[in-house]
């Protein structure tokens, strides 16, 4: 069991560039989510998905797109990178059945936008 | 929208002292979870509380969920240097998503 994997671990982008952060889980969890964590702050929810084909916006969705074509994968797309998107991005997954259970986090992607 | 607050923001303790962090939600929660994040690491699940007034213990850690299911606390007895990190509470908005508190950063001086 690899758990939740994220790639890349580090990325530097120039303003205006686009990229996709990859996230995959092998635990057959229905619920997956993306968070960003800025220095000294908590985790803010970007987008989440309660199952394949279903996504919804979190607290800070602007500038990001997601899709969920399979249970395993939940990529996060930055459409046109801005310095304000410099952050650490965590993907997480959870079993859910009306109630959300323990979230498993990936190791994170550290993104710098110059 | 739902807000989750935590106090204190920082706590510095001498090794062997006790530590408590408090979590308060603006709305009633179906359940609350606690996570620990070591410096440079990712959040790791500690525990989930579901019932009103619930108290759970894990060795030196004691977790409580308030009667109104709007507040919670984490207490560590006799801190050790391995307890260093940031402790987050996360409220489950009735199966929709998690709302994380800003965290309490604990440092333990040997």
PDB file of C-alpha atoms in Angstrom:
ATOM      1  CA  UNK A   1       0.000   0.000   0.000  1.00  0.00           C
ATOM      2  CA  UNK A   2       1.601   3.258  -1.156  1.00  0.00           C
ATOM      3  CA  UNK A   3      -1.145   5.379   0.475  1.00  0.00           C
ATOM      4  CA  UNK A   4      -1.380   8.859  -1.042  1.00  0.00           C
ATOM      5  CA  UNK A   5       1.313   9.845  -3.497  1.00  0.00           C
ATOM      6  CA  UNK A   6       1.982  13.287  -4.906  1.00  0.00           C
ATOM      7  CA  UNK A   7       4.223  14.446  -7.726  1.00  0.00           C
ATOM      8  CA  UNK A   8       6.283  16.488  -8.103  1.00  0.00           C
ATOM      9  CA  UNK A   9       7.772  17.178  -4.668  1.00  0.00           C
ATOM     10  CA  UNK A  10       9.151  20.549  -5.703  1.00  0.00           C
ATOM     11  CA  UNK A  11       8.275  22.859  -8.582  1.00  0.00           C
ATOM     12  CA  UNK A  12       9.276  26.338  -9.658  1.00  0.00           C
ATOM     13  CA  UNK A  13       7.040  28.139 -12.145  1.00  0.00           C
ATOM     14  CA  UNK A  14       7.116  31.506 -13.794  1.00  0.00           C
ATOM     15  CA  UNK A  15       4.106  33.778 -13.599  1.00  0.00           C
ATOM     16  CA  UNK A  16       1.571  32.805 -16.226  1.00  0.00           C
ATOM     17  CA  UNK A  17       2.728  29.217 -16.660  1.00  0.00           C
ATOM     18  CA  UNK A  18       0.332  26.334 -16.128  1.00  0.00           C
ATOM     19  CA  UNK A  19       0.933  22.957 -14.574  1.00  0.00           C
ATOM     20  CA  UNK A  20      -0.767  19.955 -13.046  1.00  0.00           C
ATOM     21  CA  UNK A  21      -0.054  18.571  -9.605  1.00  0.00           C
ATOM     22  CA  UNK A  22      -0.654  14.854  -9.503  1.00  0.00           C
ATOM     23  CA  UNK A  23      -2.291  12.958  -6.662  1.00  0.00           C
ATOM     24  CA  UNK A  24      -3.106   9.270  -6.460  1.00  0.00           C
ATOM     25  CA  UNK A  25      -4.335   6.948  -3.737  1.00  0.00           C
ATOM     26  CA  UNK A  26      -4.586   3.165  -3.645  1.00  0.00           C
ATOM     27  CA  UNK A  27      -6.976   2.782  -0.708  1.00  0.00           C
ATOM     28  CA  UNK A  28     -10.204   2.972  -2.737  1.00  0.00           C
ATOM     29  CA  UNK A  29     -11.286   6.079  -0.843  1.00  0.00           C
ATOM     30  CA  UNK A  30     -14.288   7.946  -2.174  1.00  0.00           C
ATOM     31  CA  UNK A  31     -13.317  11.322  -0.734  1.00  0.00           C
ATOM     32  CA  UNK A  32     -10.285  13.244  -1.968  1.00  0.00           C
ATOM     33  CA  UNK A  33      -9.254  16.814  -1.433  1.00  0.00           C
ATOM     34  CA  UNK A  34      -6.604  19.431  -2.113  1.00  0.00           C
ATOM     35  CA  UNK A  35      -5.317  21.861   0.494  1.00  0.00           C
ATOM     36  CA  UNK A  36      -2.803  24.630   0.426  1.00  0.00           C
ATOM     37  CA  UNK A  37      -0.701  25.553   3.426  1.00  0.00           C
ATOM     38  CA  UNK A  38       1.021  28.903   3.665  1.00  0.00           C
ATOM     39  CA  UNK A  39       3.832  29.568   6.179  1.00  0.00           C
ATOM     40  CA  UNK A  40       2.595  29.550   9.746  1.00  0.00           C
ATOM     41  CA  UNK A  41      -0.957  28.911   8.697  1.00  0.00           C
ATOM     42  CA  UNK A  42      -3.398  26.076   8.680  1.00  0.00           C
ATOM     43  CA  UNK A  43      -4.695  24.104   5.750  1.00  0.00           C
ATOM     44  CA  UNK A  44      -7.161  25.761   3.426  1.00  0.00           C
ATOM     45  CA  UNK A  45      -9.392  23.624   1.266  1.00  0.00           C
ATOM     46  CA  UNK A  46      -9.120  24.281  -2.474  1.00  0.00           C
ATOM     47  CA  UNK A  47     -11.321  21.614  -4.061  1.00  0.00           C
ATOM     48  CA  UNK A  48     -12.731  18.298  -2.989  1.00  0.00           C
ATOM     49  CA  UNK A  49     -14.423  15.285  -4.490  1.00  0.00           C
ATOM     50  CA  UNK A  50     -16.845  12.820  -2.938  1.00  0.00           C
ATOM     51  CA  UNK A  51     -16.445  10.299  -5.742  1.00  0.00           C
ATOM     52  CA  UNK A  52     -15.467   9.793  -9.356  1.00  0.00           C
ATOM     53  CA  UNK A  53     -17.112  12.388 -11.586  1.00  0.00           C
ATOM     54  CA  UNK A  54     -18.068  14.655  -8.654  1.00  0.00           C
ATOM     55  CA  UNK A  55     -16.064  17.697  -7.584  1.00  0.00           C
ATOM     56  CA  UNK A  56     -16.837  20.813  -5.617  1.00  0.00           C
ATOM     57  CA  UNK A  57     -15.163  24.027  -4.557  1.00  0.00           C
ATOM     58  CA  UNK A  58     -13.624  24.593  -1.193  1.00  0.00           C
ATOM     59  CA  UNK A  59     -12.618  27.781   0.560  1.00  0.00           C
ATOM     60  CA  UNK A  60     -10.008  29.024  -1.962  1.00  0.00           C
ATOM     61  CA  UNK A  61     -10.812  27.607  -5.448  1.00  0.00           C
ATOM     62  CA  UNK A  62      -9.902  30.583  -7.657  1.00  0.00           C
ATOM     63  CA  UNK A  63      -7.081  29.865 -10.089  1.00  0.00           C
ATOM     64  CA  UNK A  64      -7.367  26.080  -9.728  1.00  0.00           C
ATOM     65  CA  UNK A  65      -9.239  23.360 -11.590  1.00  0.00           C
ATOM     66  CA  UNK A  66      -9.760  19.712 -10.685  1.00  0.00           C
ATOM     67  CA  UNK A  67     -11.279  16.629 -12.233  1.00  0.00           C
ATOM     68  CA  UNK A  68     -11.967  13.139 -10.910  1.00  0.00           C
ATOM     69  CA  UNK A  69     -12.246  10.636 -13.733  1.00  0.00           C
ATOM     70  CA  UNK A  70     -11.207   7.672 -11.580  1.00  0.00           C
ATOM     71  CA  UNK A  71     -11.430   6.815  -7.890  1.00  0.00           C
ATOM     72  CA  UNK A  72      -7.634   6.729  -7.640  1.00  0.00           C
ATOM     73  CA  UNK A  73      -6.575  10.027  -9.215  1.00  0.00           C
ATOM     74  CA  UNK A  74      -7.355  13.642  -8.376  1.00  0.00           C
ATOM     75  CA  UNK A  75      -5.100  16.070 -10.271  1.00  0.00           C
ATOM     76  CA  UNK A  76      -4.981  19.781  -9.484  1.00  0.00           C
ATOM     77  CA  UNK A  77      -4.416  22.197 -12.355  1.00  0.00           C
ATOM     78  CA  UNK A  78      -3.009  25.678 -12.032  1.00  0.00           C
ATOM     79  CA  UNK A  79      -4.323  27.569 -15.021  1.00  0.00           C
ATOM     80  CA  UNK A  80      -2.042  30.626 -14.997  1.00  0.00           C
ATOM     81  CA  UNK A  81       0.352  30.625 -12.064  1.00  0.00           C
ATOM     82  CA  UNK A  82       0.629  33.727  -9.883  1.00  0.00           C
ATOM     83  CA  UNK A  83       3.085  34.519  -7.054  1.00  0.00           C
ATOM     84  CA  UNK A  84       0.150  34.331  -4.614  1.00  0.00           C
ATOM     85  CA  UNK A  85      -0.044  30.613  -5.394  1.00  0.00           C
ATOM     86  CA  UNK A  86       3.376  30.008  -3.885  1.00  0.00           C
ATOM     87  CA  UNK A  87       2.564  27.479  -1.186  1.00  0.00           C
ATOM     88  CA  UNK A  88       2.785  23.870  -0.096  1.00  0.00           C
ATOM     89  CA  UNK A  89       0.014  21.760  -1.584  1.00  0.00           C
ATOM     90  CA  UNK A  90      -1.305  18.656   0.134  1.00  0.00           C
ATOM     91  CA  UNK A  91      -3.600  16.061  -1.325  1.00  0.00           C
ATOM     92  CA  UNK A  92      -5.625  13.893   1.048  1.00  0.00           C
ATOM     93  CA  UNK A  93      -8.058  11.022   0.853  1.00  0.00           C
ATOM     94  CA  UNK A  94     -10.610   9.606   3.220  1.00  0.00           C
ATOM     95  CA  UNK A  95     -13.156   6.861   3.511  1.00  0.00           C
ATOM     96  CA  UNK A  96     -16.620   8.355   3.776  1.00  0.00           C
ATOM     97  CA  UNK A  97     -20.058   7.011   4.486  1.00  0.00           C
ATOM     98  CA  UNK A  98     -22.140  10.004   5.480  1.00  0.00           C
ATOM     99  CA  UNK A  99     -19.385  10.851   7.926  1.00  0.00           C
ATOM    100  CA  UNK A 100     -15.838  11.639   6.878  1.00  0.00           C
ATOM    101  CA  UNK A 101     -13.202   9.495   8.495  1.00  0.00           C
ATOM    102  CA  UNK A 102      -9.441   9.730   8.965  1.00  0.00           C
ATOM    103  CA  UNK A 103      -7.755  11.716   6.218  1.00  0.00           C
ATOM    104  CA  UNK A 104      -4.514  10.357   4.794  1.00  0.00           C
ATOM    105  CA  UNK A 105      -2.224  13.065   3.488  1.00  0.00           C
ATOM    106  CA  UNK A 106       0.349  12.879   0.759  1.00  0.00           C
ATOM    107  CA  UNK A 107       3.887  14.195   1.328  1.00  0.00           C
ATOM    108  CA  UNK A 108       3.092  17.530  -0.328  1.00  0.00           C
ATOM    109  CA  UNK A 109       4.273  19.570  -3.289  1.00  0.00           C
ATOM    110  CA  UNK A 110       6.274  22.698  -2.568  1.00  0.00           C
ATOM    111  CA  UNK A 111       5.468  25.219  -5.310  1.00  0.00           C
ATOM    112  CA  UNK A 112       7.253  28.502  -5.918  1.00  0.00           C
ATOM    113  CA  UNK A 113       5.944  30.994  -8.482  1.00  0.00           C
ATOM    114  CA  UNK A 114       8.359  33.711  -9.512  1.00  0.00           C
TER     115      UNK A 114
ATOM    116  CA  UNK B   1     -19.218  30.099   6.509  1.00  0.00           C
ATOM    117  CA  UNK B   2     -17.993  27.758   9.176  1.00  0.00           C
ATOM    118  CA  UNK B   3     -14.934  28.884  11.100  1.00  0.00           C
ATOM    119  CA  UNK B   4     -12.674  26.893  13.368  1.00  0.00           C
ATOM    120  CA  UNK B   5     -10.418  28.717  15.799  1.00  0.00           C
ATOM    121  CA  UNK B   6      -7.577  27.413  17.924  1.00  0.00           C
ATOM    122  CA  UNK B   7      -5.747  28.839  20.896  1.00  0.00           C
ATOM    123  CA  UNK B   8      -3.013  29.391  21.661  1.00  0.00           C
ATOM    124  CA  UNK B   9      -1.219  30.009  18.385  1.00  0.00           C
ATOM    125  CA  UNK B  10       2.144  29.119  19.922  1.00  0.00           C
ATOM    126  CA  UNK B  11       3.164  27.359  23.097  1.00  0.00           C
ATOM    127  CA  UNK B  12       6.655  26.923  24.466  1.00  0.00           C
ATOM    128  CA  UNK B  13       7.021  24.475  27.336  1.00  0.00           C
ATOM    129  CA  UNK B  14       9.818  22.903  29.295  1.00  0.00           C
ATOM    130  CA  UNK B  15      10.102  19.170  28.830  1.00  0.00           C
ATOM    131  CA  UNK B  16       7.926  17.482  31.424  1.00  0.00           C
ATOM    132  CA  UNK B  17       5.344  20.267  31.586  1.00  0.00           C
ATOM    133  CA  UNK B  18       1.772  19.769  30.439  1.00  0.00           C
ATOM    134  CA  UNK B  19       0.281  21.326  27.303  1.00  0.00           C
ATOM    135  CA  UNK B  20      -3.290  22.056  26.218  1.00  0.00           C
ATOM    136  CA  UNK B  21      -4.692  23.400  22.964  1.00  0.00           C
ATOM    137  CA  UNK B  22      -8.306  24.435  22.487  1.00  0.00           C
ATOM    138  CA  UNK B  23     -10.450  24.309  19.372  1.00  0.00           C
ATOM    139  CA  UNK B  24     -13.732  26.171  18.830  1.00  0.00           C
ATOM    140  CA  UNK B  25     -16.127  25.971  15.895  1.00  0.00           C
ATOM    141  CA  UNK B  26     -18.683  28.590  14.915  1.00  0.00           C
ATOM    142  CA  UNK B  27     -21.152  25.796  14.081  1.00  0.00           C
ATOM    143  CA  UNK B  28     -22.063  22.393  15.464  1.00  0.00           C
ATOM    144  CA  UNK B  29     -19.890  19.612  14.124  1.00  0.00           C
ATOM    145  CA  UNK B  30     -20.778  16.021  13.332  1.00  0.00           C
ATOM    146  CA  UNK B  31     -17.319  15.007  14.461  1.00  0.00           C
ATOM    147  CA  UNK B  32     -13.907  16.503  15.062  1.00  0.00           C
ATOM    148  CA  UNK B  33     -10.462  15.222  14.238  1.00  0.00           C
ATOM    149  CA  UNK B  34      -6.988  16.075  15.482  1.00  0.00           C
ATOM    150  CA  UNK B  35      -3.807  15.982  13.428  1.00  0.00           C
ATOM    151  CA  UNK B  36      -0.139  16.481  14.185  1.00  0.00           C
ATOM    152  CA  UNK B  37       2.317  17.942  11.692  1.00  0.00           C
ATOM    153  CA  UNK B  38       6.023  17.729  12.361  1.00  0.00           C
ATOM    154  CA  UNK B  39       8.203  20.524  10.905  1.00  0.00           C
ATOM    155  CA  UNK B  40       8.621  19.905   7.186  1.00  0.00           C
ATOM    156  CA  UNK B  41       6.171  17.017   7.231  1.00  0.00           C
ATOM    157  CA  UNK B  42       2.559  16.358   6.377  1.00  0.00           C
ATOM    158  CA  UNK B  43      -0.410  16.197   8.761  1.00  0.00           C
ATOM    159  CA  UNK B  44      -0.860  12.839  10.455  1.00  0.00           C
ATOM    160  CA  UNK B  45      -4.157  11.737  11.922  1.00  0.00           C
ATOM    161  CA  UNK B  46      -4.282  11.376  15.706  1.00  0.00           C
ATOM    162  CA  UNK B  47      -7.902  10.758  16.624  1.00  0.00           C
ATOM    163  CA  UNK B  48     -11.555  11.302  15.780  1.00  0.00           C
ATOM    164  CA  UNK B  49     -14.271  12.269  18.274  1.00  0.00           C
ATOM    165  CA  UNK B  50     -17.895  11.729  17.382  1.00  0.00           C
ATOM    166  CA  UNK B  51     -20.079  11.766  20.484  1.00  0.00           C
ATOM    167  CA  UNK B  52     -21.071  14.748  22.577  1.00  0.00           C
ATOM    168  CA  UNK B  53     -18.897  14.910  25.710  1.00  0.00           C
ATOM    169  CA  UNK B  54     -16.578  12.181  24.437  1.00  0.00           C
ATOM    170  CA  UNK B  55     -13.166  11.749  26.048  1.00  0.00           C
ATOM    171  CA  UNK B  56     -10.442   9.594  24.507  1.00  0.00           C
ATOM    172  CA  UNK B  57      -6.918   8.880  25.666  1.00  0.00           C
ATOM    173  CA  UNK B  58      -3.817   7.837  23.794  1.00  0.00           C
ATOM    174  CA  UNK B  59      -0.972   7.299  26.254  1.00  0.00           C
ATOM    175  CA  UNK B  60      -0.082  10.859  27.373  1.00  0.00           C
ATOM    176  CA  UNK B  61      -2.652  12.534  25.081  1.00  0.00           C
ATOM    177  CA  UNK B  62      -6.242  13.241  26.188  1.00  0.00           C
ATOM    178  CA  UNK B  63      -8.860  14.467  23.755  1.00  0.00           C
ATOM    179  CA  UNK B  64     -12.254  15.921  24.647  1.00  0.00           C
ATOM    180  CA  UNK B  65     -15.304  16.842  22.574  1.00  0.00           C
ATOM    181  CA  UNK B  66     -17.648  19.398  24.080  1.00  0.00           C
ATOM    182  CA  UNK B  67     -21.231  18.703  25.057  1.00  0.00           C
ATOM    183  CA  UNK B  68     -22.510  21.063  22.353  1.00  0.00           C
ATOM    184  CA  UNK B  69     -20.147  19.532  19.770  1.00  0.00           C
ATOM    185  CA  UNK B  70     -18.690  22.959  19.022  1.00  0.00           C
ATOM    186  CA  UNK B  71     -15.435  22.769  20.942  1.00  0.00           C
ATOM    187  CA  UNK B  72     -12.656  20.344  21.668  1.00  0.00           C
ATOM    188  CA  UNK B  73      -9.340  20.151  23.462  1.00  0.00           C
ATOM    189  CA  UNK B  74      -6.105  18.215  23.325  1.00  0.00           C
ATOM    190  CA  UNK B  75      -4.067  17.820  26.495  1.00  0.00           C
ATOM    191  CA  UNK B  76      -0.568  16.361  26.611  1.00  0.00           C
ATOM    192  CA  UNK B  77       0.769  15.265  29.988  1.00  0.00           C
ATOM    193  CA  UNK B  78       4.484  15.513  30.698  1.00  0.00           C
ATOM    194  CA  UNK B  79       5.597  16.705  27.267  1.00  0.00           C
ATOM    195  CA  UNK B  80       8.585  15.166  25.539  1.00  0.00           C
ATOM    196  CA  UNK B  81      10.765  16.532  22.760  1.00  0.00           C
ATOM    197  CA  UNK B  82       9.043  14.102  20.384  1.00  0.00           C
ATOM    198  CA  UNK B  83       5.802  16.061  20.895  1.00  0.00           C
ATOM    199  CA  UNK B  84       7.202  19.030  18.964  1.00  0.00           C
ATOM    200  CA  UNK B  85       5.039  20.037  16.021  1.00  0.00           C
ATOM    201  CA  UNK B  86       1.827  21.783  15.087  1.00  0.00           C
ATOM    202  CA  UNK B  87      -1.476  20.359  16.278  1.00  0.00           C
ATOM    203  CA  UNK B  88      -4.533  20.972  14.131  1.00  0.00           C
ATOM    204  CA  UNK B  89      -8.171  20.318  14.804  1.00  0.00           C
ATOM    205  CA  UNK B  90     -10.471  19.731  11.857  1.00  0.00           C
ATOM    206  CA  UNK B  91     -14.246  19.883  11.964  1.00  0.00           C
ATOM    207  CA  UNK B  92     -16.373  17.715   9.724  1.00  0.00           C
ATOM    208  CA  UNK B  93     -19.159  19.802   8.212  1.00  0.00           C
ATOM    209  CA  UNK B  94     -21.608  16.883   8.175  1.00  0.00           C
ATOM    210  CA  UNK B  95     -19.865  14.869   5.500  1.00  0.00           C
ATOM    211  CA  UNK B  96     -19.230  17.727   3.120  1.00  0.00           C
ATOM    212  CA  UNK B  97     -15.673  18.691   3.894  1.00  0.00           C
ATOM    213  CA  UNK B  98     -13.191  19.361   6.664  1.00  0.00           C
ATOM    214  CA  UNK B  99     -12.518  22.812   8.059  1.00  0.00           C
ATOM    215  CA  UNK B 100      -9.122  23.042   9.719  1.00  0.00           C
ATOM    216  CA  UNK B 101      -8.185  25.323  12.537  1.00  0.00           C
ATOM    217  CA  UNK B 102      -5.013  27.416  12.174  1.00  0.00           C
ATOM    218  CA  UNK B 103      -3.107  25.100  14.493  1.00  0.00           C
ATOM    219  CA  UNK B 104      -1.106  25.408  17.691  1.00  0.00           C
ATOM    220  CA  UNK B 105       2.654  25.188  17.312  1.00  0.00           C
ATOM    221  CA  UNK B 106       4.279  23.435  20.239  1.00  0.00           C
ATOM    222  CA  UNK B 107       7.944  23.691  21.048  1.00  0.00           C
ATOM    223  CA  UNK B 108       9.472  21.668  23.874  1.00  0.00           C
ATOM    224  CA  UNK B 109      12.679  22.792  25.503  1.00  0.00           C
ATOM    225  CA  UNK B 110      14.841  19.948  26.815  1.00  0.00           C
TER     226      UNK B 110
END
